Amino acid sequence: MNAHLQPTGSAYFLTQETQQTERHTLSVLVDNEPGILARVVGLFSARGYNIESLTVSETEHDKRLSRITVVVVATQKVLVQIKLQLERLVPVHKVHDLTAEGSYVERELALIKVRGTGDHRAETLRLADAFRAHIIDATVESFIFEVTGKPDKIDSFIALMAPLGLVEVVRTGLAAIGRGPEGM
């Protein structure tokens, strides 16, 4: 927060300037080389920026390019700084703020282990079906479900599984891509 002196009549009053934070999804195209992920993450941590979600994978094998998807919550001023600093890193080819640029598709995958015995077993299966969760492993005592979708959908499924015997959750982090015919 920045403080500014504002004149009011014959006196000056201290006012607070605040900016609202927003959730933004950044897509970063980089050379797939050792240490690049550490450099990108280091850029965030060195400046005290928190990363909510981070995914990375090689997406263009012939060119050895990887895409890093980063979800951050920050003020507009901080977002501009993040983008400028990312663009200055040598192996970074492109930085897109998918949130600011408009329409995009985002998905996450989660593996969710739930105990399933007795009456809870039937209820667990009924809810899994409603969320289009796939059973990828089943024993007489438990299930492992695969759920894909927006983070809110996964959060809702996890919340419903908690009282039924939620054991463990593993999430991939967000993958996102801009809509339309243009590439990155």
Backbone as a printed PyTorch tensor [residue, N CA C, xyz], in Angstrom:
tensor([[[  0.8310,  -1.1750,   0.0000],
         [  0.0000,   0.0000,   0.0000],
         [  0.8770,   1.2400,   0.0000]],

        [[  0.5120,   2.1920,  -0.8070],
         [  1.2240,   3.4600,  -0.8520],
         [  0.4070,   4.5290,  -0.1430]],

        [[  1.0850,   5.4000,   0.5900],
         [  0.4080,   6.5000,   1.2720],
         [  0.6870,   7.7940,   0.5170]],

        [[ -0.3190,   8.6100,   0.3920],
         [ -0.1840,   9.8920,  -0.2970],
         [ -0.8080,  10.9900,   0.5550]],

        [[ -0.2210,  12.1860,   0.4790],
         [ -0.8140,  13.3410,   1.1470],
         [ -1.7810,  13.9960,   0.1840]],

        [[ -2.9930,  14.2060,   0.6370],
         [ -4.0310,  14.8200,  -0.1880],
         [ -4.4900,  16.1180,   0.4870]],

        [[ -4.4570,  17.2290,  -0.2640],
         [ -4.9350,  18.4900,   0.3370],
         [ -6.4520,  18.4870,   0.4620]],

        [[ -6.9450,  18.9440,   1.5940],
         [ -8.3730,  19.1140,   1.8070],
         [ -8.5470,  20.4410,   2.5350]],

        [[ -8.9630,  21.4670,   1.7880],
         [ -9.0810,  22.8030,   2.3950],
         [ -7.7090,  23.3000,   2.7770]],

        [[ -7.5070,  23.6080,   4.0690],
         [ -6.2220,  24.1270,   4.5270],
         [ -5.3680,  23.0430,   5.1820]],

        [[ -5.8710,  21.7710,   5.2390],
         [ -5.1250,  20.6970,   5.9120],
         [ -4.7810,  19.5830,   4.9200]],

        [[ -3.8010,  18.7950,   5.2840],
         [ -3.4320,  17.6170,   4.4910],
         [ -3.8030,  16.3630,   5.2700]],

        [[ -4.3870,  15.3890,   4.5760],
         [ -4.7590,  14.1290,   5.2030],
         [ -4.0260,  12.9930,   4.5100]],

        [[ -3.6250,  12.0120,   5.2670],
         [ -2.9590,  10.8340,   4.7330],
         [ -4.0200,   9.8790,   4.1990]],

        [[ -3.9100,   9.5200,   2.9220],
         [ -4.8520,   8.5660,   2.3380],
         [ -4.0980,   7.3180,   1.9090]],

        [[ -4.7780,   6.2130,   1.8740],
         [ -4.1890,   4.9470,   1.4710],
         [ -4.5940,   4.6300,   0.0300]],

        [[ -3.5990,   4.2610,  -0.7800],
         [ -3.8790,   3.8250,  -2.1430],
         [ -3.8230,   2.2930,  -2.1440]],

        [[ -4.9090,   1.6650,  -2.5350],
         [ -4.9260,   0.2010,  -2.5570],
         [ -5.3100,  -0.2780,  -3.9440]],

        [[ -4.7560,  -1.4100,  -4.3160],
         [ -5.1210,  -2.0520,  -5.5600],
         [ -5.6690,  -3.4210,  -5.2230]],

        [[ -6.6930,  -3.8160,  -5.9420],
         [ -7.2700,  -5.1280,  -5.7230],
         [ -6.4150,  -6.1920,  -6.3690]],

        [[ -6.3460,  -7.3300,  -5.7150],
         [ -5.6340,  -8.4500,  -6.3070],
         [ -6.5860,  -9.2370,  -7.1970]],

        [[ -6.0260,  -9.8270,  -8.2340],
         [ -6.7960, -10.6300,  -9.1760],
         [ -6.0360, -11.9150,  -9.4470]],

        [[ -6.7830, -12.9620,  -9.7730],
         [ -6.1860, -14.2510, -10.1550],
         [ -5.9370, -14.2200, -11.6620]],

        [[ -4.6940, -14.4880, -12.0630],
         [ -4.3320, -14.4970, -13.4800],
         [ -3.6010, -15.7830, -13.8350]],

        [[ -3.8690, -16.2770, -15.0410],
         [ -3.1980, -17.4560, -15.5640],
         [ -2.2340, -16.9960, -16.6430]],

        [[ -0.9420, -17.2720, -16.4220],
         [  0.0940, -16.9020, -17.3710],
         [  0.5780, -18.1520, -18.0930]],

        [[  0.7900, -18.0350, -19.3940],
         [  1.3330, -19.1170, -20.1930],
         [  2.6810, -18.6430, -20.7240]],

        [[  3.7290, -19.4230, -20.4410],
         [  5.0910, -19.0160, -20.7580],
         [  5.7390, -20.0990, -21.6190]],

        [[  6.1910, -19.7300, -22.8110],
         [  6.8620, -20.6640, -23.7100],
         [  8.3660, -20.4940, -23.5460]],

        [[  9.0520, -21.6030, -23.2190],
         [ 10.4810, -21.5510, -22.9030],
         [ 11.2350, -22.6690, -23.6160]],

        [[ 12.5590, -22.5040, -23.7400],
         [ 13.4100, -23.6010, -24.1900],
         [ 13.4000, -24.6610, -23.0940]],

        [[ 13.3240, -25.9060, -23.4900],
         [ 13.3570, -26.9910, -22.5170],
         [ 14.8200, -27.3050, -22.2190]],

        [[ 15.3500, -26.6280, -21.2140],
         [ 16.7470, -26.8150, -20.8510],
         [ 16.8610, -26.9090, -19.3350]],

        [[ 17.9370, -27.5500, -18.8580],
         [ 18.1110, -27.7000, -17.4080],
         [ 18.1290, -26.3400, -16.7050]],

        [[ 17.4080, -26.2550, -15.6090],
         [ 17.4240, -25.0610, -14.7780],
         [ 16.3950, -24.0010, -15.1090]],

        [[ 15.6900, -24.1100, -16.2260],
         [ 14.7470, -23.0470, -16.5900],
         [ 13.5940, -22.9540, -15.5900]],

        [[ 13.0780, -24.0870, -15.1480],
         [ 11.9820, -24.0410, -14.1750],
         [ 12.4470, -23.3810, -12.8790]],

        [[ 13.6450, -23.7190, -12.4320],
         [ 14.1910, -23.1140, -11.2080],
         [ 14.3480, -21.6030, -11.3760]],

        [[ 14.7450, -21.1630, -12.5630],
         [ 14.9060, -19.7340, -12.7980],
         [ 13.5680, -19.0100, -12.7840]],

        [[ 12.5450, -19.6140, -13.3850],
         [ 11.2180, -18.9960, -13.4060],
         [ 10.6380, -18.9470, -11.9870]],

        [[ 10.7120, -20.0570, -11.2730],
         [ 10.1870, -20.0950,  -9.9060],
         [ 10.9890, -19.1470,  -9.0090]],

        [[ 12.3000, -19.1050,  -9.2120],
         [ 13.1520, -18.2000,  -8.4410],
         [ 12.7870, -16.7460,  -8.6400]],

        [[ 12.3810, -16.4000,  -9.8640],
         [ 11.9440, -15.0380, -10.1510],
         [ 10.7540, -14.6640,  -9.2620]],

        [[  9.8290, -15.5990,  -9.0970],
         [  8.6510, -15.3510,  -8.2590],
         [  9.0340, -15.2920,  -6.7880]],

        [[  9.7580, -16.3000,  -6.3110],
         [ 10.0540, -16.3830,  -4.8790],
         [ 10.9800, -15.2650,  -4.4150]],

        [[ 11.9400, -14.8580,  -5.2410],
         [ 12.8710, -13.8020,  -4.8450],
         [ 12.1650, -12.4730,  -4.6190]],

        [[ 11.0300, -12.2980,  -5.2700],
         [ 10.2920, -11.0430,  -5.1500],
         [  9.0670, -11.1740,  -4.2440]],

        [[  8.9020, -12.3320,  -3.6290],
         [  7.7980, -12.5350,  -2.6970],
         [  6.4530, -12.7690,  -3.3550]],

        [[  6.4500, -13.1620,  -4.6390],
         [  5.1980, -13.4490,  -5.3350],
         [  4.8310, -14.9050,  -5.0720]],

        [[  3.5830, -15.1550,  -4.7440],
         [  3.1350, -16.5200,  -4.4800],
         [  2.5830, -17.1470,  -5.7530]],

        [[  2.9350, -18.3970,  -5.9860],
         [  2.4110, -19.1610,  -7.1110],
         [  1.3020, -20.0580,  -6.5770]],

        [[  0.0930, -19.9130,  -7.1220],
         [ -1.0220, -20.7660,  -6.6990],
         [ -1.0010, -22.1150,  -7.3880]],

        [[ -0.5920, -22.1290,  -8.6500],
         [ -0.5430, -23.3590,  -9.4290],
         [  0.5800, -23.2450, -10.4380]],

        [[  1.2490, -24.3790, -10.6880],
         [  2.3650, -24.3920, -11.6170],
         [  2.3830, -25.7360, -12.3320]],

        [[  2.3380, -25.7020, -13.6590],
         [  2.4920, -26.9230, -14.4460],
         [  3.4940, -26.6430, -15.5500]],

        [[  4.2280, -27.6760, -15.9230],
         [  5.2110, -27.5270, -16.9900],
         [  5.3820, -28.8570, -17.7050]],

        [[  5.4940, -28.7680, -19.0270],
         [  5.7350, -29.9600, -19.8260],
         [  6.2650, -29.5510, -21.1870]],

        [[  7.0780, -30.4270, -21.7710],
         [  7.5340, -30.1820, -23.1340],
         [  6.3320, -30.3220, -24.0570]],

        [[  6.0980, -29.3260, -24.8870],
         [  4.9290, -29.3370, -25.7670],
         [  5.2940, -29.3910, -27.2390]],

        [[  6.5140, -28.9930, -27.5800],
         [  6.9850, -29.0660, -28.9620],
         [  8.3190, -29.8050, -28.9490]],

        [[  8.2360, -31.1440, -29.0890],
         [  9.4150, -31.9920, -28.9390],
         [ 10.5030, -31.6810, -29.9610]],

        [[ 10.1250, -31.4570, -31.2200],
         [ 11.1160, -31.2020, -32.2630],
         [ 11.8790, -29.8970, -32.0280]],

        [[ 11.2430, -28.9120, -31.4270],
         [ 11.8890, -27.6250, -31.1460],
         [ 12.4330, -27.5510, -29.7140]],

        [[ 12.1670, -28.5940, -28.9160],
         [ 12.5800, -28.6400, -27.5020],
         [ 12.0410, -27.4400, -26.7170]],

        [[ 10.7320, -27.1890, -26.9010],
         [ 10.0640, -26.0930, -26.1980],
         [  9.1050, -26.6540, -25.1620]],

        [[  9.0320, -25.9890, -24.0380],
         [  8.1010, -26.3550, -22.9730],
         [  7.1790, -25.1890, -22.6870]],

        [[  6.0040, -25.5270, -22.1850],
         [  5.0550, -24.5000, -21.7680],
         [  4.9060, -24.5840, -20.2560]],

        [[  5.0520, -23.4380, -19.6380],
         [  4.8570, -23.3240, -18.1910],
         [  3.5600, -22.5440, -17.9860]],

        [[  2.6440, -23.1270, -17.2270],
         [  1.4010, -22.4360, -16.8810],
         [  1.4870, -22.0730, -15.4020]],

        [[  1.3880, -20.7820, -15.1210],
         [  1.5200, -20.2710, -13.7610],
         [  0.2510, -19.5160, -13.4020]],

        [[ -0.3200, -19.8240, -12.2490],
         [ -1.4730, -19.0850, -11.7450],
         [ -1.0050, -18.2730, -10.5400]],

        [[ -1.2320, -16.9630, -10.6120],
         [ -0.8310, -16.0540,  -9.5370],
         [ -2.0000, -15.1630,  -9.1500]],

        [[ -1.9780, -14.7230,  -7.9110],
         [ -2.9260, -13.7140,  -7.4470],
         [ -2.0880, -12.4960,  -7.0870]],

        [[ -2.3400, -11.3990,  -7.8130],
         [ -1.5230, -10.2050,  -7.6210],
         [ -2.2880,  -8.9740,  -8.0750]],

        [[ -1.7540,  -7.8180,  -7.7230],
         [ -2.3220,  -6.5610,  -8.2090],
         [ -1.9180,  -6.3850,  -9.6690]],

        [[ -2.5800,  -5.4930, -10.3670],
         [ -2.2550,  -5.2280, -11.7700],
         [ -0.8120,  -4.7510, -11.9050]],

        [[ -0.3650,  -3.9330, -10.9750],
         [  1.0080,  -3.4110, -11.0050],
         [  2.0180,  -4.5560, -10.8980]],

        [[  1.7740,  -5.4830, -10.0000],
         [  2.6680,  -6.6220,  -9.8170],
         [  2.6330,  -7.5360, -11.0360]],

        [[  1.4430,  -7.7330, -11.6240],
         [  1.3330,  -8.5640, -12.8250],
         [  2.1780,  -8.0140, -13.9720]],

        [[  2.1610,  -6.7130, -14.1460],
         [  2.9760,  -6.0820, -15.1920],
         [  4.4580,  -6.3520, -14.9170]],

        [[  4.8710,  -6.2180, -13.6470],
         [  6.2650,  -6.4840, -13.2760],
         [  6.6330,  -7.9400, -13.5520]],

        [[  5.7650,  -8.8680, -13.1830],
         [  6.0200, -10.2940, -13.3950],
         [  6.2340, -10.5730, -14.8790]],

        [[  5.3230, -10.0740, -15.7180],
         [  5.4290, -10.3240, -17.1560],
         [  6.7240,  -9.7420, -17.7280]],

        [[  7.0650,  -8.5270, -17.3520],
         [  8.2930,  -7.9020, -17.8530],
         [  9.5280,  -8.6830, -17.4220]],

        [[  9.5510,  -9.1370, -16.1730],
         [ 10.7010,  -9.8810, -15.6760],
         [ 10.8020, -11.2540, -16.3360]],

        [[  9.6690, -11.9050, -16.5770],
         [  9.6870, -13.1910, -17.2800],
         [ 10.2110, -13.0160, -18.7030]],

        [[  9.7700, -11.9680, -19.3860],
         [ 10.1880, -11.7300, -20.7700],
         [ 11.6890, -11.4650, -20.8830]],

        [[ 12.3170, -11.0190, -19.8000],
         [ 13.7550, -10.7340, -19.8160],
         [ 14.6120, -11.9830, -19.6510]],

        [[ 14.0310, -13.0720, -19.1580],
         [ 14.8130, -14.3040, -19.0060],
         [ 15.1870, -14.8220, -20.3930]],

        [[ 16.4300, -15.1890, -20.5910],
         [ 16.9440, -15.5400, -21.9130],
         [ 16.1980, -16.6910, -22.5870]],

        [[ 15.9230, -17.8210, -21.9380],
         [ 15.2710, -18.9030, -22.6800],
         [ 13.7520, -18.7470, -22.8150]],

        [[ 13.1970, -17.6160, -22.4080],
         [ 11.7570, -17.3810, -22.5210],
         [ 11.4590, -16.8000, -23.9000]],

        [[ 10.5530, -17.4530, -24.6370],
         [ 10.1880, -16.9950, -25.9750],
         [  8.9590, -16.0820, -25.9560]],

        [[  7.9420, -16.4800, -25.1960],
         [  6.6930, -15.7110, -25.1510],
         [  6.0810, -15.7980, -23.7650]],

        [[  5.3870, -14.7290, -23.3800],
         [  4.6220, -14.6960, -22.1340],
         [  3.2420, -14.1660, -22.4750]],

        [[  2.2190, -14.9400, -22.1470],
         [  0.8420, -14.5010, -22.3810],
         [  0.0710, -14.5220, -21.0630]],

        [[ -0.6310, -13.4400, -20.7920],
         [ -1.5570, -13.3830, -19.6680],
         [ -2.9150, -13.7980, -20.2290]],

        [[ -3.2290, -15.0880, -20.1250],
         [ -4.4630, -15.6100, -20.7140],
         [ -5.7030, -14.9350, -20.1360]],

        [[ -5.6510, -14.5930, -18.8700],
         [ -6.7930, -13.9420, -18.2270],
         [ -7.0560, -12.5800, -18.8610]],

        [[ -6.0080, -11.8050, -19.0670],
         [ -6.1600, -10.4630, -19.6320],
         [ -6.4780, -10.4930, -21.1230]],

        [[ -5.9920, -11.5290, -21.8200],
         [ -6.1650, -11.5890, -23.2700],
         [ -7.5540, -12.0570, -23.6930]],

        [[ -8.3170, -12.5860, -22.7610],
         [ -9.6860, -12.9600, -23.1120],
         [ -9.9890, -14.4190, -22.8890]],

        [[-10.6910, -14.9930, -23.8230],
         [-11.2520, -16.3210, -23.6760],
         [-10.1870, -17.4210, -23.7200]],

        [[-10.2210, -18.2970, -22.7200],
         [ -9.3120, -19.4330, -22.6890],
         [ -9.9910, -20.5940, -21.9670]],

        [[ -9.4150, -21.7750, -22.1490],
         [ -9.9350, -22.9850, -21.5240],
         [ -8.9140, -23.4370, -20.4870]],

        [[ -9.3900, -23.7730, -19.2950],
         [ -8.4950, -24.2710, -18.2520],
         [ -9.0560, -25.5600, -17.6790]],

        [[ -8.1500, -26.4790, -17.3790],
         [ -8.5300, -27.7500, -16.7880],
         [ -7.4470, -28.1990, -15.8240]],

        [[ -7.8800, -29.0290, -14.8860],
         [ -6.9800, -29.6280, -13.9220],
         [ -7.3790, -31.0830, -13.7840]],

        [[ -6.4410, -31.9130, -13.4200],
         [ -6.7240, -33.3180, -13.1680],
         [ -6.3930, -33.6180, -11.7160]],

        [[ -7.2350, -34.4320, -11.0830],
         [ -6.9780, -34.8400,  -9.7040],
         [ -7.1940, -36.3370,  -9.5710]],

        [[ -6.3620, -36.9710,  -8.7760],
         [ -6.5580, -38.3500,  -8.3660],
         [ -6.9870, -38.2940,  -6.9050]],

        [[ -8.1270, -38.9320,  -6.6180],
         [ -8.7290, -38.8100,  -5.2930],
         [ -9.0240, -40.1930,  -4.7480]],

        [[ -8.4120, -40.5050,  -3.6030],
         [ -8.6160, -41.8070,  -2.9570],
         [ -9.6540, -41.6600,  -1.8510]],

        [[-10.6490, -42.5630,  -1.8790],
         [-11.7500, -42.5080,  -0.9160],
         [-11.9920, -43.9200,  -0.3760]],

        [[-12.1540, -44.0360,   0.9590],
         [-12.5760, -45.3140,   1.5340],
         [-13.9970, -45.5770,   1.0570]],

        [[-14.3000, -46.8140,   0.7640],
         [-15.6380, -47.1140,   0.2860],
         [-16.1410, -48.4400,   0.8150]],

        [[-16.8250, -48.4000,   1.9370],
         [-17.4160, -49.6140,   2.5100],
         [-18.8380, -49.3040,   2.9570]],

        [[-19.6490, -50.3330,   3.0090],
         [-21.0170, -50.1980,   3.5050],
         [-21.8440, -49.2180,   2.7110]],

        [[-22.6880, -48.4640,   3.4360],
         [-23.5850, -47.4890,   2.7970],
         [-22.8090, -46.3750,   2.0950]],

        [[-21.6390, -46.0400,   2.6270],
         [-20.8200, -44.9810,   2.0240],
         [-20.3480, -45.3690,   0.6260]],

        [[-20.1940, -46.6660,   0.3810],
         [-19.7000, -47.1280,  -0.9230],
         [-20.6750, -46.7380,  -2.0430]],

        [[-21.9350, -46.9850,  -1.8350],
         [-22.9460, -46.6610,  -2.8430],
         [-23.0560, -45.1520,  -3.0450]],

        [[-23.0250, -44.3940,  -1.9560],
         [-23.1110, -42.9280,  -2.0420],
         [-21.8730, -42.3620,  -2.7530]],

        [[-20.7080, -42.9170,  -2.4590],
         [-19.4720, -42.4820,  -3.1120],
         [-19.5660, -42.6920,  -4.6180]],

        [[-20.0510, -43.8490,  -5.0400],
         [-20.1830, -44.1500,  -6.4710],
         [-21.2250, -43.2640,  -7.1390]],

        [[-22.3210, -42.9820,  -6.4430],
         [-23.3720, -42.1270,  -6.9940],
         [-22.8410, -40.7150,  -7.2390]],

        [[-22.1200, -40.1690,  -6.2750],
         [-21.5560, -38.8220,  -6.4250],
         [-20.4640, -38.7910,  -7.4960]],

        [[-19.6550, -39.8260,  -7.5530],
         [-18.6130, -39.9010,  -8.5780],
         [-19.2430, -39.8800,  -9.9700]],

        [[-20.3340, -40.5830, -10.1370],
         [-21.0270, -40.6010, -11.4220],
         [-21.5630, -39.2090, -11.7710]],

        [[-22.1110, -38.5200, -10.7850],
         [-22.6520, -37.1740, -11.0150],
         [-21.5520, -36.1920, -11.4480]],

        [[-20.3300, -36.4070, -10.9760],
         [-19.2090, -35.5310, -11.3270],
         [-18.4120, -36.0570, -12.5190]],

        [[-18.8950, -37.1360, -13.1130],
         [-18.1960, -37.7860, -14.2350],
         [-16.7690, -38.1850, -13.8660]],

        [[-16.5980, -38.6030, -12.6220],
         [-15.2950, -39.0870, -12.1630],
         [-15.1100, -40.5150, -12.6590]],

        [[-13.9060, -40.8310, -13.0970],
         [-13.6030, -42.1770, -13.5740],
         [-12.9670, -42.9810, -12.4500]],

        [[-13.4070, -44.2110, -12.2840],
         [-12.7840, -45.1060, -11.3170],
         [-11.5480, -45.6800, -12.0020]],

        [[-10.3630, -45.3790, -11.4630],
         [ -9.1520, -45.9160, -12.0720],
         [ -8.5400, -47.0290, -11.2290]],

        [[ -9.0400, -47.2010, -10.0030],
         [ -8.6360, -48.3210,  -9.1670],
         [ -9.7310, -48.5570,  -8.1410]],

        [[-10.0060, -49.8310,  -7.8890],
         [-11.0310, -50.1580,  -6.8880],
         [-10.6140, -51.4130,  -6.1460]],

        [[-10.8080, -51.3740,  -4.8430],
         [-10.6400, -52.5550,  -3.9970],
         [-11.9350, -52.7030,  -3.2120]],

        [[-12.0180, -53.6990,  -2.3720],
         [-13.2250, -53.8710,  -1.5650],
         [-13.3270, -52.7920,  -0.4810]],

        [[-12.2260, -52.0570,  -0.2460],
         [-12.2320, -51.0440,   0.8090],
         [-12.0650, -49.6080,   0.3240]],

        [[-11.7080, -49.4190,  -0.9560],
         [-11.4500, -48.0480,  -1.4000],
         [-11.5720, -47.9110,  -2.9150]],

        [[-11.5960, -46.6380,  -3.3330],
         [-11.6020, -46.2720,  -4.7460],
         [-10.5360, -45.2070,  -4.9730]],

        [[-10.0190, -45.1690,  -6.1900],
         [ -9.2400, -44.0130,  -6.6450],
         [ -9.9730, -43.4880,  -7.8660]],

        [[-10.3730, -42.2200,  -7.7770],
         [-11.0960, -41.5630,  -8.8670],
         [-10.1720, -40.6010,  -9.6020]],

        [[-10.4270, -40.4610, -10.8920],
         [ -9.7860, -39.4350, -11.7010],
         [-10.8630, -38.4210, -12.0470]],

        [[-10.6280, -37.1800, -11.6650],
         [-11.5850, -36.1070, -11.9400],
         [-10.8520, -35.0280, -12.7210]],

        [[-11.4530, -34.5820, -13.8230],
         [-10.8900, -33.4700, -14.5800],
         [-11.9400, -32.3710, -14.6860]],

        [[-11.4650, -31.1550, -14.7700],
         [-12.3810, -30.0270, -14.9200],
         [-11.7650, -28.7730, -14.3550]],

        [[-12.5970, -27.7850, -14.1770],
         [-12.1480, -26.5320, -13.5730],
         [-11.8580, -26.7840, -12.0880]],

        [[-10.9580, -26.0150, -11.5140],
         [-10.6100, -26.2150, -10.1060],
         [-11.8140, -26.2040,  -9.1590]],

        [[-12.8200, -25.3770,  -9.4330],
         [-14.0110, -25.3320,  -8.5730],
         [-14.7500, -26.6740,  -8.5530]],

        [[-14.8170, -27.3310,  -9.7020],
         [-15.4660, -28.6440,  -9.7890],
         [-14.7090, -29.6580,  -8.9240]],

        [[-13.3990, -29.6410,  -9.0300],
         [-12.5870, -30.5760,  -8.2450],
         [-12.7180, -30.2740,  -6.7610]],

        [[-12.7010, -29.0080,  -6.3980],
         [-12.8890, -28.6170,  -4.9900],
         [-14.2240, -29.1240,  -4.4600]],

        [[-15.2770, -28.9980,  -5.2580],
         [-16.6120, -29.4550,  -4.8370],
         [-16.6400, -30.9660,  -4.6320]],

        [[-16.0360, -31.7030,  -5.5530],
         [-15.9980, -33.1590,  -5.4260],
         [-15.2390, -33.5690,  -4.1680]],

        [[-14.1170, -32.9430,  -3.9220],
         [-13.3260, -33.2440,  -2.7210],
         [-14.1290, -32.9540,  -1.4560]],

        [[-14.8350, -31.8280,  -1.4410],
         [-15.6500, -31.4690,  -0.2660],
         [-16.7420, -32.5110,  -0.0090]],

        [[-17.3340, -33.0400,  -1.0750],
         [-18.3730, -34.0600,  -0.9090],
         [-17.8020, -35.4010,  -0.4730]],

        [[-16.5650, -35.6840,  -0.8640],
         [-15.9350, -36.9560,  -0.4880],
         [-15.4280, -36.9480,   0.9510]],

        [[-15.1430, -35.7820,   1.4950],
         [-14.5660, -35.6850,   2.8450],
         [-15.3690, -36.4550,   3.8960]],

        [[-16.6810, -36.2380,   4.0120],
         [-17.4150, -36.9750,   5.0490],
         [-17.6240, -38.4620,   4.7040]],

        [[-17.3650, -38.8380,   3.4630],
         [-17.5580, -40.2300,   3.0530],
         [-16.3040, -41.0790,   3.2110]],

        [[-15.1890, -40.4420,   3.5350],
         [-13.9690, -41.2170,   3.7490],
         [-12.8040, -40.8080,   2.8700]],

        [[-12.6750, -39.5270,   2.5920],
         [-11.5540, -39.0210,   1.8010],
         [-10.2430, -39.4160,   2.4690]],

        [[ -9.3340, -40.0090,   1.6900],
         [ -8.0540, -40.4550,   2.2220],
         [ -6.9210, -39.5590,   1.7360]],

        [[ -6.9010, -39.2860,   0.4320],
         [ -5.7550, -38.5940,  -0.1390],
         [ -6.1450, -37.9390,  -1.4580]],

        [[ -5.4820, -36.8100,  -1.7650],
         [ -5.7290, -36.0790,  -3.0100],
         [ -4.3920, -35.6950,  -3.6400]],

        [[ -4.2950, -35.8950,  -4.9540],
         [ -3.1440, -35.4280,  -5.7270],
         [ -3.7000, -34.6280,  -6.9040]],

        [[ -3.1750, -33.4060,  -7.0920],
         [ -3.6550, -32.5390,  -8.1740],
         [ -2.4970, -32.1550,  -9.0870]],

        [[ -2.8010, -32.0430, -10.3830],
         [ -1.7670, -31.7240, -11.3570],
         [ -1.4180, -30.2530, -11.3970]],

        [[ -2.3240, -29.3950, -11.0360],
         [ -2.1670, -27.9680, -11.2890],
         [ -2.8860, -27.6540, -12.5880]],

        [[ -3.0390, -26.4080, -12.8670],
         [ -3.8500, -25.9520, -13.9880],
         [ -3.1070, -26.0530, -15.3140]],

        [[ -3.8060, -26.5310, -16.3240],
         [ -3.3430, -26.4470, -17.7160],
         [ -4.3270, -25.5140, -18.4140]],

        [[ -3.8170, -24.5990, -19.2400],
         [ -4.6950, -23.6150, -19.8820],
         [ -4.1980, -23.3220, -21.2860]],

        [[ -5.1550, -22.9850, -22.1560],
         [ -4.8410, -22.6530, -23.5460],
         [ -5.8520, -21.6190, -24.0360]],

        [[ -5.3670, -20.6550, -24.8110],
         [ -6.2550, -19.6310, -25.3750],
         [ -7.1830, -20.2280, -26.4200]],

        [[ -8.3990, -19.7000, -26.4970],
         [ -9.3590, -20.1650, -27.4980],
         [ -9.0920, -19.4980, -28.8320]],

        [[ -9.6360, -20.0750, -29.8920],
         [ -9.5250, -19.4810, -31.2130],
         [ -8.4490, -20.1340, -32.0570]],

        [[ -8.3090, -19.6700, -33.3000],
         [ -7.4200, -20.3290, -34.2570],
         [ -5.9360, -20.0070, -34.0890]],

        [[ -5.5970, -18.9770, -33.3170],
         [ -4.1990, -18.5630, -33.1810],
         [ -3.4810, -19.3880, -32.1160]],

        [[ -2.2090, -19.6630, -32.3550],
         [ -1.3760, -20.3580, -31.3870],
         [ -0.6520, -19.3680, -30.5050]],

        [[  0.1770, -19.8890, -29.6580],
         [  0.9500, -19.0460, -28.7570],
         [  2.0650, -18.3980, -29.5390]]])
